[in-house]
Amino acid sequence: MIIQLEKDITDIQRATLEAKLQSVSYQTTEVATQFSEYIIGVGKKEFDIRAIGTMPGIRDIHRVSDAYKLVSKKWKVEDTQIDLGDGIKIGGGSFAMMAGPCSIESEEQIESTIAHLVKNNVRIMRGGVYKPRSSPYSFRGLGIDGLKLWYKKASEAGIKIITEVMMTEQIDDMIEYIDVFQVGARNSQNFNLLDALGKVDKPVMLKRGISGTIDELLQSAEYIFSNGNEKIMLCERGIRTYENSYRNCMDLNAIAMLKEKSHLPVIADPSHGIGVRRFVERIALASVMAGADGVIFEVHECPEKAFSDGQQTLSYEEAETLFDRLRKTFEFRENL
Ligand code: PEP
Ligand code: MN
């Protein structure tokens, strides 16, 4: 059960509510986000929730018995929109395109990518400065100095940045220099990191775990929300199956399903989703038709020379075609 409190609820009204919930043996958790205050009640006893809904100081009440609650569409029917500022919005009818290299490599690469995005009127750049790599001997990113340089160049050009945070300890150093925190597939169930990202007022894009279920992804999102941060996007990036002729299996079904189960924006990552450059475009377009609110993909001036994930990275030319086709596909879907 979710109970949303009025902003001006009095102490006496709170005490009355608590007494009522205790009388039916409900275990409660208080949640205060940047937008509202909620009480999550968990209990078995059946009772008429109107008895609470009509109490003064209560804004809304719903029974949501799934393991995830605040991120559920059963709680909030309308789609959540995330506002990055400067007219850049994600979800709720605004289609988002995010592109950039797998890894931030150099000042020259940052400048070249920004110029490419500006030319194509794309306002969000991706890139990793802390890279989770399967091998410890692979390039692991430029770290905080690379991030500072990138953020400076991007903000000068009116571009927002999304980048992966791998550890709780990195949040404070990074927060001034990012627009969206990305939680990578390998950290999708790092509950300490999710708790910590719930305590900051910055949007978070949460990726699905390599073998994560849809319910696990939604419960991970619930960690962020229940710690106080409502600005969450979900990302389908492909899962591991028995198939090994491509890198991951892009689960288009999950996009449709997540849109039904949750009010949060759903972003598709076709680059990691299939991991094969020549198929990225068609998987990206299919993701839009499946209901995605945005697409994030990898692009590089010279994919063959990329420090990481070159095999799934588009050239500028290929990206240009994809931006155009994504816009057209989104428009087509919205007019169906
Ligand atoms: C990435 O976006 O470059 C990345 C490492 O993604 P994932 O966590 O989905 O593997
Ligand atoms: Mn990558």
mmCIF file of N, CA and C in Angstrom, residues 108-227:
data_model
loop_
_atom_site.group_PDB
_atom_site.id
_atom_site.type_symbol
_atom_site.label_atom_id
_atom_site.label_comp_id
_atom_site.label_asym_id
_atom_site.label_seq_id
_atom_site.Cartn_x
_atom_site.Cartn_y
_atom_site.Cartn_z
ATOM 1 N N GLU A 108 40.555 15.643 -27.999
ATOM 2 C CA GLU A 108 40.222 15.706 -29.426
ATOM 3 C C GLU A 108 38.950 14.903 -29.727
ATOM 4 N N GLN A 109 38.874 13.731 -29.121
ATOM 5 C CA GLN A 109 37.692 12.880 -29.337
ATOM 6 C C GLN A 109 36.444 13.533 -28.754
ATOM 7 N N ILE A 110 36.585 14.165 -27.598
ATOM 8 C CA ILE A 110 35.434 14.844 -26.967
ATOM 9 C C ILE A 110 34.931 15.933 -27.919
ATOM 10 N N GLU A 111 35.868 16.746 -28.417
ATOM 11 C CA GLU A 111 35.485 17.872 -29.284
ATOM 12 C C GLU A 111 34.828 17.380 -30.569
ATOM 13 N N SER A 112 35.399 16.345 -31.138
ATOM 14 C CA SER A 112 34.876 15.825 -32.395
ATOM 15 C C SER A 112 33.457 15.258 -32.193
ATOM 16 N N THR A 113 33.251 14.538 -31.088
ATOM 17 C CA THR A 113 31.921 13.954 -30.839
ATOM 18 C C THR A 113 30.897 15.056 -30.593
ATOM 19 N N ILE A 114 31.283 16.051 -29.815
ATOM 20 C CA ILE A 114 30.348 17.149 -29.535
ATOM 21 C C ILE A 114 29.938 17.835 -30.844
ATOM 22 N N ALA A 115 30.908 18.079 -31.707
ATOM 23 C CA ALA A 115 30.598 18.734 -32.988
ATOM 24 C C ALA A 115 29.617 17.874 -33.795
ATOM 25 N N HIS A 116 29.823 16.576 -33.767
ATOM 26 C CA HIS A 116 28.935 15.646 -34.488
ATOM 27 C C HIS A 116 27.519 15.693 -33.915
ATOM 28 N N LEU A 117 27.398 15.735 -32.590
ATOM 29 C CA LEU A 117 26.067 15.763 -31.967
ATOM 30 C C LEU A 117 25.372 17.097 -32.236
ATOM 31 N N VAL A 118 26.128 18.176 -32.108
ATOM 32 C CA VAL A 118 25.539 19.502 -32.338
ATOM 33 C C VAL A 118 25.013 19.587 -33.768
ATOM 34 N N LYS A 119 25.795 19.095 -34.708
ATOM 35 C CA LYS A 119 25.401 19.117 -36.126
ATOM 36 C C LYS A 119 24.069 18.387 -36.334
ATOM 37 N N ASN A 120 23.859 17.344 -35.555
ATOM 38 C CA ASN A 120 22.644 16.537 -35.722
ATOM 39 C C ASN A 120 21.542 16.879 -34.715
ATOM 40 N N ASN A 121 21.760 17.995 -34.008
ATOM 41 C CA ASN A 121 20.776 18.448 -33.021
ATOM 42 C C ASN A 121 20.452 17.376 -31.970
ATOM 43 N N VAL A 122 21.489 16.678 -31.533
ATOM 44 C CA VAL A 122 21.347 15.682 -30.462
ATOM 45 C C VAL A 122 21.953 16.310 -29.213
ATOM 46 N N ARG A 123 21.203 16.259 -28.098
ATOM 47 C CA ARG A 123 21.577 17.079 -26.943
ATOM 48 C C ARG A 123 22.175 16.308 -25.763
ATOM 49 N N ILE A 124 22.263 14.984 -25.875
ATOM 50 C CA ILE A 124 22.801 14.211 -24.744
ATOM 51 C C ILE A 124 23.939 13.310 -25.231
ATOM 52 N N MET A 125 25.104 13.445 -24.582
ATOM 53 C CA MET A 125 26.276 12.645 -24.970
ATOM 54 C C MET A 125 26.570 11.585 -23.913
ATOM 55 N N ARG A 126 26.818 10.375 -24.366
ATOM 56 C CA ARG A 126 27.218 9.302 -23.477
ATOM 57 C C ARG A 126 28.737 9.095 -23.540
ATOM 58 N N GLY A 127 29.252 8.378 -22.570
ATOM 59 C CA GLY A 127 30.681 8.056 -22.580
ATOM 60 C C GLY A 127 31.072 7.599 -21.188
ATOM 61 N N GLY A 128 32.042 6.707 -21.119
ATOM 62 C CA GLY A 128 32.477 6.208 -19.818
ATOM 63 C C GLY A 128 33.822 6.783 -19.436
ATOM 64 N N VAL A 129 33.942 7.208 -18.195
ATOM 65 C CA VAL A 129 35.260 7.592 -17.670
ATOM 66 C C VAL A 129 35.727 6.572 -16.637
ATOM 67 N N TYR A 130 34.778 5.819 -16.090
ATOM 68 C CA TYR A 130 35.094 4.655 -15.245
ATOM 69 C C TYR A 130 34.510 3.465 -15.982
ATOM 70 N N LYS A 131 35.341 2.611 -16.510
ATOM 71 C CA LYS A 131 34.860 1.529 -17.363
ATOM 72 C C LYS A 131 34.932 0.170 -16.672
ATOM 73 N N PRO A 132 33.783 -0.507 -16.567
ATOM 74 C CA PRO A 132 33.823 -1.874 -16.072
ATOM 75 C C PRO A 132 34.287 -2.773 -17.212
ATOM 76 N N ARG A 133 35.436 -3.369 -17.119
ATOM 77 C CA ARG A 133 35.954 -4.208 -18.210
ATOM 78 C C ARG A 133 36.094 -5.644 -17.726
ATOM 79 N N SER A 134 35.780 -6.584 -18.636
ATOM 80 C CA SER A 134 35.880 -7.990 -18.240
ATOM 81 C C SER A 134 37.317 -8.346 -17.860
ATOM 82 N N SER A 135 38.283 -7.757 -18.583
ATOM 83 C CA SER A 135 39.691 -8.029 -18.266
ATOM 84 C C SER A 135 40.308 -6.836 -17.542
ATOM 85 N N PRO A 136 41.051 -7.065 -16.485
ATOM 86 C CA PRO A 136 41.694 -5.957 -15.767
ATOM 87 C C PRO A 136 42.792 -5.280 -16.585
ATOM 88 N N TYR A 137 43.188 -5.896 -17.704
ATOM 89 C CA TYR A 137 44.267 -5.326 -18.529
ATOM 90 C C TYR A 137 43.730 -4.418 -19.633
ATOM 91 N N SER A 138 42.393 -4.340 -19.778
ATOM 92 C CA SER A 138 41.811 -3.464 -20.795
ATOM 93 C C SER A 138 41.777 -2.013 -20.285
ATOM 94 N N PHE A 139 41.574 -1.075 -21.204
ATOM 95 C CA PHE A 139 41.486 0.357 -20.858
ATOM 96 C C PHE A 139 40.327 0.590 -19.892
ATOM 97 N N ARG A 140 40.593 1.255 -18.765
ATOM 98 C CA ARG A 140 39.565 1.391 -17.736
ATOM 99 C C ARG A 140 39.069 2.815 -17.536
ATOM 100 N N GLY A 141 39.410 3.701 -18.470
ATOM 101 C CA GLY A 141 38.816 5.034 -18.440
ATOM 102 C C GLY A 141 39.743 6.114 -17.919
ATOM 103 N N LEU A 142 39.403 7.379 -18.265
ATOM 104 C CA LEU A 142 40.257 8.523 -17.900
ATOM 105 C C LEU A 142 39.972 9.045 -16.502
ATOM 106 N N GLY A 143 38.921 8.550 -15.867
ATOM 107 C CA GLY A 143 38.642 8.955 -14.484
ATOM 108 C C GLY A 143 38.128 10.380 -14.372
ATOM 109 N N ILE A 144 38.258 10.927 -13.173
ATOM 110 C CA ILE A 144 37.632 12.217 -12.851
ATOM 111 C C ILE A 144 38.211 13.372 -13.686
ATOM 112 N N ASP A 145 39.488 13.328 -14.029
ATOM 113 C CA ASP A 145 40.060 14.418 -14.826
ATOM 114 C C ASP A 145 39.446 14.446 -16.224
ATOM 115 N N GLY A 146 39.233 13.254 -16.781
ATOM 116 C CA GLY A 146 38.576 13.165 -18.083
ATOM 117 C C GLY A 146 37.147 13.690 -17.992
ATOM 118 N N LEU A 147 36.473 13.383 -16.896
ATOM 119 C CA LEU A 147 35.090 13.824 -16.717
ATOM 120 C C LEU A 147 35.007 15.347 -16.643
ATOM 121 N N LYS A 148 35.922 15.948 -15.895
ATOM 122 C CA LYS A 148 35.897 17.413 -15.731
ATOM 123 C C LYS A 148 36.089 18.113 -17.084
ATOM 124 N N LEU A 149 37.043 17.612 -17.834
ATOM 125 C CA LEU A 149 37.321 18.205 -19.150
ATOM 126 C C LEU A 149 36.108 18.041 -20.072
ATOM 127 N N TRP A 150 35.556 16.849 -20.080
ATOM 128 C CA TRP A 150 34.387 16.531 -20.928
ATOM 129 C C TRP A 150 33.193 17.409 -20.556
ATOM 130 N N TYR A 151 32.942 17.523 -19.260
ATOM 131 C CA TYR A 151 31.778 18.304 -18.806
ATOM 132 C C TYR A 151 31.912 19.767 -19.217
ATOM 133 N N LYS A 152 33.136 20.295 -19.108
ATOM 134 C CA LYS A 152 33.371 21.694 -19.459
ATOM 135 C C LYS A 152 33.038 21.912 -20.941
ATOM 136 N N LYS A 153 33.589 21.052 -21.777
ATOM 137 C CA LYS A 153 33.382 21.181 -23.235
ATOM 138 C C LYS A 153 31.904 20.972 -23.587
ATOM 139 N N ALA A 154 31.274 19.998 -22.942
ATOM 140 C CA ALA A 154 29.880 19.682 -23.275
ATOM 141 C C ALA A 154 28.970 20.818 -22.848
ATOM 142 N N SER A 155 29.156 21.322 -21.638
ATOM 143 C CA SER A 155 28.234 22.380 -21.205
ATOM 144 C C SER A 155 28.411 23.641 -22.027
ATOM 145 N N GLU A 156 29.631 23.905 -22.478
ATOM 146 C CA GLU A 156 29.838 25.068 -23.360
ATOM 147 C C GLU A 156 29.030 24.922 -24.656
ATOM 148 N N ALA A 157 28.838 23.665 -25.082
ATOM 149 C CA ALA A 157 28.123 23.412 -26.347
ATOM 150 C C ALA A 157 26.634 23.134 -26.130
ATOM 151 N N GLY A 158 26.163 23.239 -24.873
ATOM 152 C CA GLY A 158 24.745 22.982 -24.599
ATOM 153 C C GLY A 158 24.381 21.506 -24.628
ATOM 154 N N ILE A 159 25.373 20.658 -24.376
ATOM 155 C CA ILE A 159 25.156 19.200 -24.395
ATOM 156 C C ILE A 159 25.151 18.670 -22.962
ATOM 157 N N LYS A 160 24.194 17.792 -22.657
ATOM 158 C CA LYS A 160 24.139 17.144 -21.338
ATOM 159 C C LYS A 160 24.931 15.842 -21.399
ATOM 160 N N ILE A 161 25.448 15.405 -20.252
ATOM 161 C CA ILE A 161 26.225 14.172 -20.301
ATOM 162 C C ILE A 161 25.690 13.090 -19.354
ATOM 163 N N ILE A 162 25.798 11.863 -19.844
ATOM 164 C CA ILE A 162 25.431 10.686 -19.049
ATOM 165 C C ILE A 162 26.660 9.795 -18.975
ATOM 166 N N THR A 163 27.006 9.379 -17.756
ATOM 167 C CA THR A 163 28.199 8.557 -17.605
ATOM 168 C C THR A 163 28.043 7.608 -16.421
ATOM 169 N N GLU A 164 28.777 6.522 -16.474
ATOM 170 C CA GLU A 164 28.604 5.476 -15.456
ATOM 171 C C GLU A 164 29.337 5.779 -14.155
ATOM 172 N N VAL A 165 28.614 5.572 -13.053
ATOM 173 C CA VAL A 165 29.230 5.619 -11.730
ATOM 174 C C VAL A 165 29.334 4.180 -11.252
ATOM 175 N N MET A 166 30.538 3.786 -10.818
ATOM 176 C CA MET A 166 30.718 2.378 -10.449
ATOM 177 C C MET A 166 30.687 2.120 -8.947
ATOM 178 N N MET A 167 31.012 3.173 -8.182
ATOM 179 C CA MET A 167 31.077 2.969 -6.727
ATOM 180 C C MET A 167 30.454 4.151 -6.003
ATOM 181 N N THR A 168 29.910 3.870 -4.842
ATOM 182 C CA THR A 168 29.327 4.913 -3.993
ATOM 183 C C THR A 168 30.326 6.055 -3.774
ATOM 184 N N GLU A 169 31.588 5.702 -3.560
ATOM 185 C CA GLU A 169 32.623 6.698 -3.240
ATOM 186 C C GLU A 169 32.852 7.687 -4.382
ATOM 187 N N GLN A 170 32.429 7.352 -5.601
ATOM 188 C CA GLN A 170 32.664 8.256 -6.744
ATOM 189 C C GLN A 170 31.578 9.337 -6.856
ATOM 190 N N ILE A 171 30.446 9.130 -6.199
ATOM 191 C CA ILE A 171 29.284 10.004 -6.420
ATOM 192 C C ILE A 171 29.610 11.468 -6.119
ATOM 193 N N ASP A 172 30.166 11.730 -4.954
ATOM 194 C CA ASP A 172 30.423 13.121 -4.552
ATOM 195 C C ASP A 172 31.368 13.837 -5.513
ATOM 196 N N ASP A 173 32.393 13.130 -5.958
ATOM 197 C CA ASP A 173 33.362 13.744 -6.885
ATOM 198 C C ASP A 173 32.722 14.014 -8.245
ATOM 199 N N MET A 174 31.824 13.130 -8.654
ATOM 200 C CA MET A 174 31.271 13.222 -10.009
ATOM 201 C C MET A 174 30.091 14.186 -10.123
ATOM 202 N N ILE A 175 29.379 14.372 -9.027
ATOM 203 C CA ILE A 175 28.024 14.946 -9.122
ATOM 204 C C ILE A 175 27.958 16.321 -9.791
ATOM 205 N N GLU A 176 28.995 17.125 -9.586
ATOM 206 C CA GLU A 176 29.010 18.469 -10.182
ATOM 207 C C GLU A 176 29.228 18.427 -11.687
ATOM 208 N N TYR A 177 29.735 17.308 -12.177
ATOM 209 C CA TYR A 177 30.175 17.242 -13.578
ATOM 210 C C TYR A 177 29.354 16.291 -14.439
ATOM 211 N N ILE A 178 28.172 15.955 -13.967
ATOM 212 C CA ILE A 178 27.342 15.039 -14.764
ATOM 213 C C ILE A 178 25.904 15.575 -14.816
ATOM 214 N N ASP A 179 25.155 15.105 -15.790
ATOM 215 C CA ASP A 179 23.720 15.431 -15.848
ATOM 216 C C ASP A 179 22.881 14.205 -15.527
ATOM 217 N N VAL A 180 23.377 13.020 -15.893
ATOM 218 C CA VAL A 180 22.675 11.775 -15.561
ATOM 219 C C VAL A 180 23.722 10.752 -15.117
ATOM 220 N N PHE A 181 23.474 10.115 -13.984
ATOM 221 C CA PHE A 181 24.309 8.987 -13.551
ATOM 222 C C PHE A 181 23.816 7.728 -14.260
ATOM 223 N N GLN A 182 24.745 6.956 -14.795
ATOM 224 C CA GLN A 182 24.388 5.650 -15.361
ATOM 225 C C GLN A 182 24.831 4.561 -14.394
ATOM 226 N N VAL A 183 23.904 3.629 -14.105
ATOM 227 C CA VAL A 183 24.290 2.436 -13.338
ATOM 228 C C VAL A 183 24.408 1.316 -14.358
ATOM 229 N N GLY A 184 25.587 0.727 -14.457
ATOM 230 C CA GLY A 184 25.852 -0.290 -15.470
ATOM 231 C C GLY A 184 25.211 -1.623 -15.118
ATOM 232 N N ALA A 185 25.155 -2.475 -16.132
ATOM 233 C CA ALA A 185 24.532 -3.793 -15.972
ATOM 234 C C ALA A 185 25.149 -4.572 -14.806
ATOM 235 N N ARG A 186 26.454 -4.429 -14.642
ATOM 236 C CA ARG A 186 27.122 -5.204 -13.594
ATOM 237 C C ARG A 186 26.802 -4.704 -12.203
ATOM 238 N N ASN A 187 26.284 -3.491 -12.116
ATOM 239 C CA ASN A 187 25.942 -2.923 -10.805
ATOM 240 C C ASN A 187 24.436 -2.829 -10.593
ATOM 241 N N SER A 188 23.676 -3.492 -11.461
ATOM 242 C CA SER A 188 22.215 -3.353 -11.410
ATOM 243 C C SER A 188 21.628 -3.775 -10.066
ATOM 244 N N GLN A 189 22.323 -4.655 -9.364
ATOM 245 C CA GLN A 189 21.853 -5.054 -8.033
ATOM 246 C C GLN A 189 22.874 -4.722 -6.950
ATOM 247 N N ASN A 190 23.638 -3.651 -7.188
ATOM 248 C CA ASN A 190 24.552 -3.174 -6.144
ATOM 249 C C ASN A 190 23.716 -2.258 -5.242
ATOM 250 N N PHE A 191 23.118 -2.870 -4.233
ATOM 251 C CA PHE A 191 22.105 -2.150 -3.451
ATOM 252 C C PHE A 191 22.683 -0.977 -2.670
ATOM 253 N N ASN A 192 23.950 -1.055 -2.292
ATOM 254 C CA ASN A 192 24.553 0.100 -1.602
ATOM 255 C C ASN A 192 24.651 1.291 -2.542
ATOM 256 N N LEU A 193 25.046 1.009 -3.792
ATOM 257 C CA LEU A 193 25.142 2.085 -4.789
ATOM 258 C C LEU A 193 23.743 2.662 -5.078
ATOM 259 N N LEU A 194 22.751 1.784 -5.184
ATOM 260 C CA LEU A 194 21.385 2.242 -5.466
ATOM 261 C C LEU A 194 20.847 3.081 -4.305
ATOM 262 N N ASP A 195 21.104 2.637 -3.076
ATOM 263 C CA ASP A 195 20.703 3.423 -1.898
ATOM 264 C C ASP A 195 21.300 4.830 -1.982
ATOM 265 N N ALA A 196 22.598 4.873 -2.301
ATOM 266 C CA ALA A 196 23.301 6.168 -2.319
ATOM 267 C C ALA A 196 22.768 7.066 -3.437
ATOM 268 N N LEU A 197 22.447 6.484 -4.581
ATOM 269 C CA LEU A 197 21.931 7.296 -5.700
ATOM 270 C C LEU A 197 20.499 7.767 -5.422
ATOM 271 N N GLY A 198 19.843 7.110 -4.475
ATOM 272 C CA GLY A 198 18.522 7.566 -4.050
ATOM 273 C C GLY A 198 18.597 8.817 -3.194
ATOM 274 N N LYS A 199 19.785 9.107 -2.726
ATOM 275 C CA LYS A 199 19.919 10.249 -1.805
ATOM 276 C C LYS A 199 20.420 11.513 -2.510
ATOM 277 N N VAL A 200 20.594 11.446 -3.828
ATOM 278 C CA VAL A 200 21.038 12.644 -4.554
ATOM 279 C C VAL A 200 19.927 13.126 -5.484
ATOM 280 N N ASP A 201 19.999 14.397 -5.824
ATOM 281 C CA ASP A 201 18.975 14.946 -6.716
ATOM 282 C C ASP A 201 19.531 15.080 -8.134
ATOM 283 N N LYS A 202 19.837 13.938 -8.728
ATOM 284 C CA LYS A 202 20.282 13.890 -10.130
ATOM 285 C C LYS A 202 19.606 12.693 -10.773
ATOM 286 N N PRO A 203 19.235 12.804 -12.044
ATOM 287 C CA PRO A 203 18.626 11.648 -12.711
ATOM 288 C C PRO A 203 19.584 10.456 -12.783
ATOM 289 N N VAL A 204 18.986 9.275 -12.730
ATOM 290 C CA VAL A 204 19.763 8.032 -12.788
ATOM 291 C C VAL A 204 19.192 7.157 -13.899
ATOM 292 N N MET A 205 20.051 6.643 -14.787
ATOM 293 C CA MET A 205 19.611 5.630 -15.740
ATOM 294 C C MET A 205 20.127 4.284 -15.245
ATOM 295 N N LEU A 206 19.185 3.415 -14.929
ATOM 296 C CA LEU A 206 19.517 2.114 -14.345
ATOM 297 C C LEU A 206 19.440 1.034 -15.418
ATOM 298 N N LYS A 207 20.566 0.368 -15.661
ATOM 299 C CA LYS A 207 20.567 -0.692 -16.673
ATOM 300 C C LYS A 207 20.134 -2.027 -16.075
ATOM 301 N N ARG A 208 19.566 -2.834 -16.926
ATOM 302 C CA ARG A 208 19.171 -4.174 -16.514
ATOM 303 C C ARG A 208 20.413 -5.049 -16.353
ATOM 304 N N GLY A 209 20.442 -5.894 -15.366
ATOM 305 C CA GLY A 209 21.583 -6.784 -15.146
ATOM 306 C C GLY A 209 21.750 -7.771 -16.292
ATOM 307 N N ILE A 210 22.952 -8.274 -16.453
ATOM 308 C CA ILE A 210 23.268 -9.184 -17.558
ATOM 309 C C ILE A 210 22.354 -10.416 -17.534
ATOM 310 N N SER A 211 22.028 -10.880 -16.329
ATOM 311 C CA SER A 211 21.058 -11.977 -16.204
ATOM 312 C C SER A 211 19.879 -11.551 -15.336
ATOM 313 N N GLY A 212 19.579 -10.274 -15.361
ATOM 314 C CA GLY A 212 18.529 -9.753 -14.478
ATOM 315 C C GLY A 212 17.139 -9.917 -15.065
ATOM 316 N N THR A 213 16.176 -10.199 -14.204
ATOM 317 C CA THR A 213 14.792 -10.275 -14.677
ATOM 318 C C THR A 213 14.171 -8.869 -14.647
ATOM 319 N N ILE A 214 13.024 -8.763 -15.285
ATOM 320 C CA ILE A 214 12.299 -7.484 -15.296
ATOM 321 C C ILE A 214 11.920 -7.090 -13.865
ATOM 322 N N ASP A 215 11.462 -8.041 -13.090
ATOM 323 C CA ASP A 215 11.088 -7.737 -11.708
ATOM 324 C C ASP A 215 12.292 -7.285 -10.876
ATOM 325 N N GLU A 216 13.444 -7.901 -11.124
ATOM 326 C CA GLU A 216 14.647 -7.481 -10.387
ATOM 327 C C GLU A 216 15.033 -6.052 -10.761
ATOM 328 N N LEU A 217 14.908 -5.718 -12.041
ATOM 329 C CA LEU A 217 15.222 -4.351 -12.473
ATOM 330 C C LEU A 217 14.289 -3.356 -11.772
ATOM 331 N N LEU A 218 13.007 -3.702 -11.723
ATOM 332 C CA LEU A 218 12.037 -2.790 -11.101
ATOM 333 C C LEU A 218 12.274 -2.675 -9.588
ATOM 334 N N GLN A 219 12.681 -3.764 -8.968
ATOM 335 C CA GLN A 219 12.982 -3.681 -7.529
ATOM 336 C C GLN A 219 14.242 -2.855 -7.281
ATOM 337 N N SER A 220 15.208 -2.937 -8.213
ATOM 338 C CA SER A 220 16.401 -2.088 -8.086
ATOM 339 C C SER A 220 16.017 -0.618 -8.220
ATOM 340 N N ALA A 221 15.111 -0.325 -9.155
ATOM 341 C CA ALA A 221 14.639 1.058 -9.314
ATOM 342 C C ALA A 221 13.923 1.510 -8.039
ATOM 343 N N GLU A 222 13.211 0.589 -7.411
ATOM 344 C CA GLU A 222 12.494 0.909 -6.169
ATOM 345 C C GLU A 222 13.479 1.320 -5.058
ATOM 346 N N TYR A 223 14.672 0.722 -5.062
ATOM 347 C CA TYR A 223 15.700 1.132 -4.085
ATOM 348 C C TYR A 223 16.002 2.625 -4.231
ATOM 349 N N ILE A 224 16.172 3.057 -5.489
ATOM 350 C CA ILE A 224 16.532 4.463 -5.723
ATOM 351 C C ILE A 224 15.379 5.366 -5.295
ATOM 352 N N PHE A 225 14.180 5.017 -5.748
ATOM 353 C CA PHE A 225 12.992 5.834 -5.452
ATOM 354 C C PHE A 225 12.764 5.907 -3.948
ATOM 355 N N SER A 226 12.811 4.749 -3.273
ATOM 356 C CA SER A 226 12.449 4.719 -1.851
ATOM 357 C C SER A 226 13.492 5.401 -0.974
ATOM 358 N N ASN A 227 14.661 5.692 -1.552
ATOM 359 C CA ASN A 227 15.655 6.464 -0.813
ATOM 360 C C ASN A 227 15.507 7.963 -1.059
#
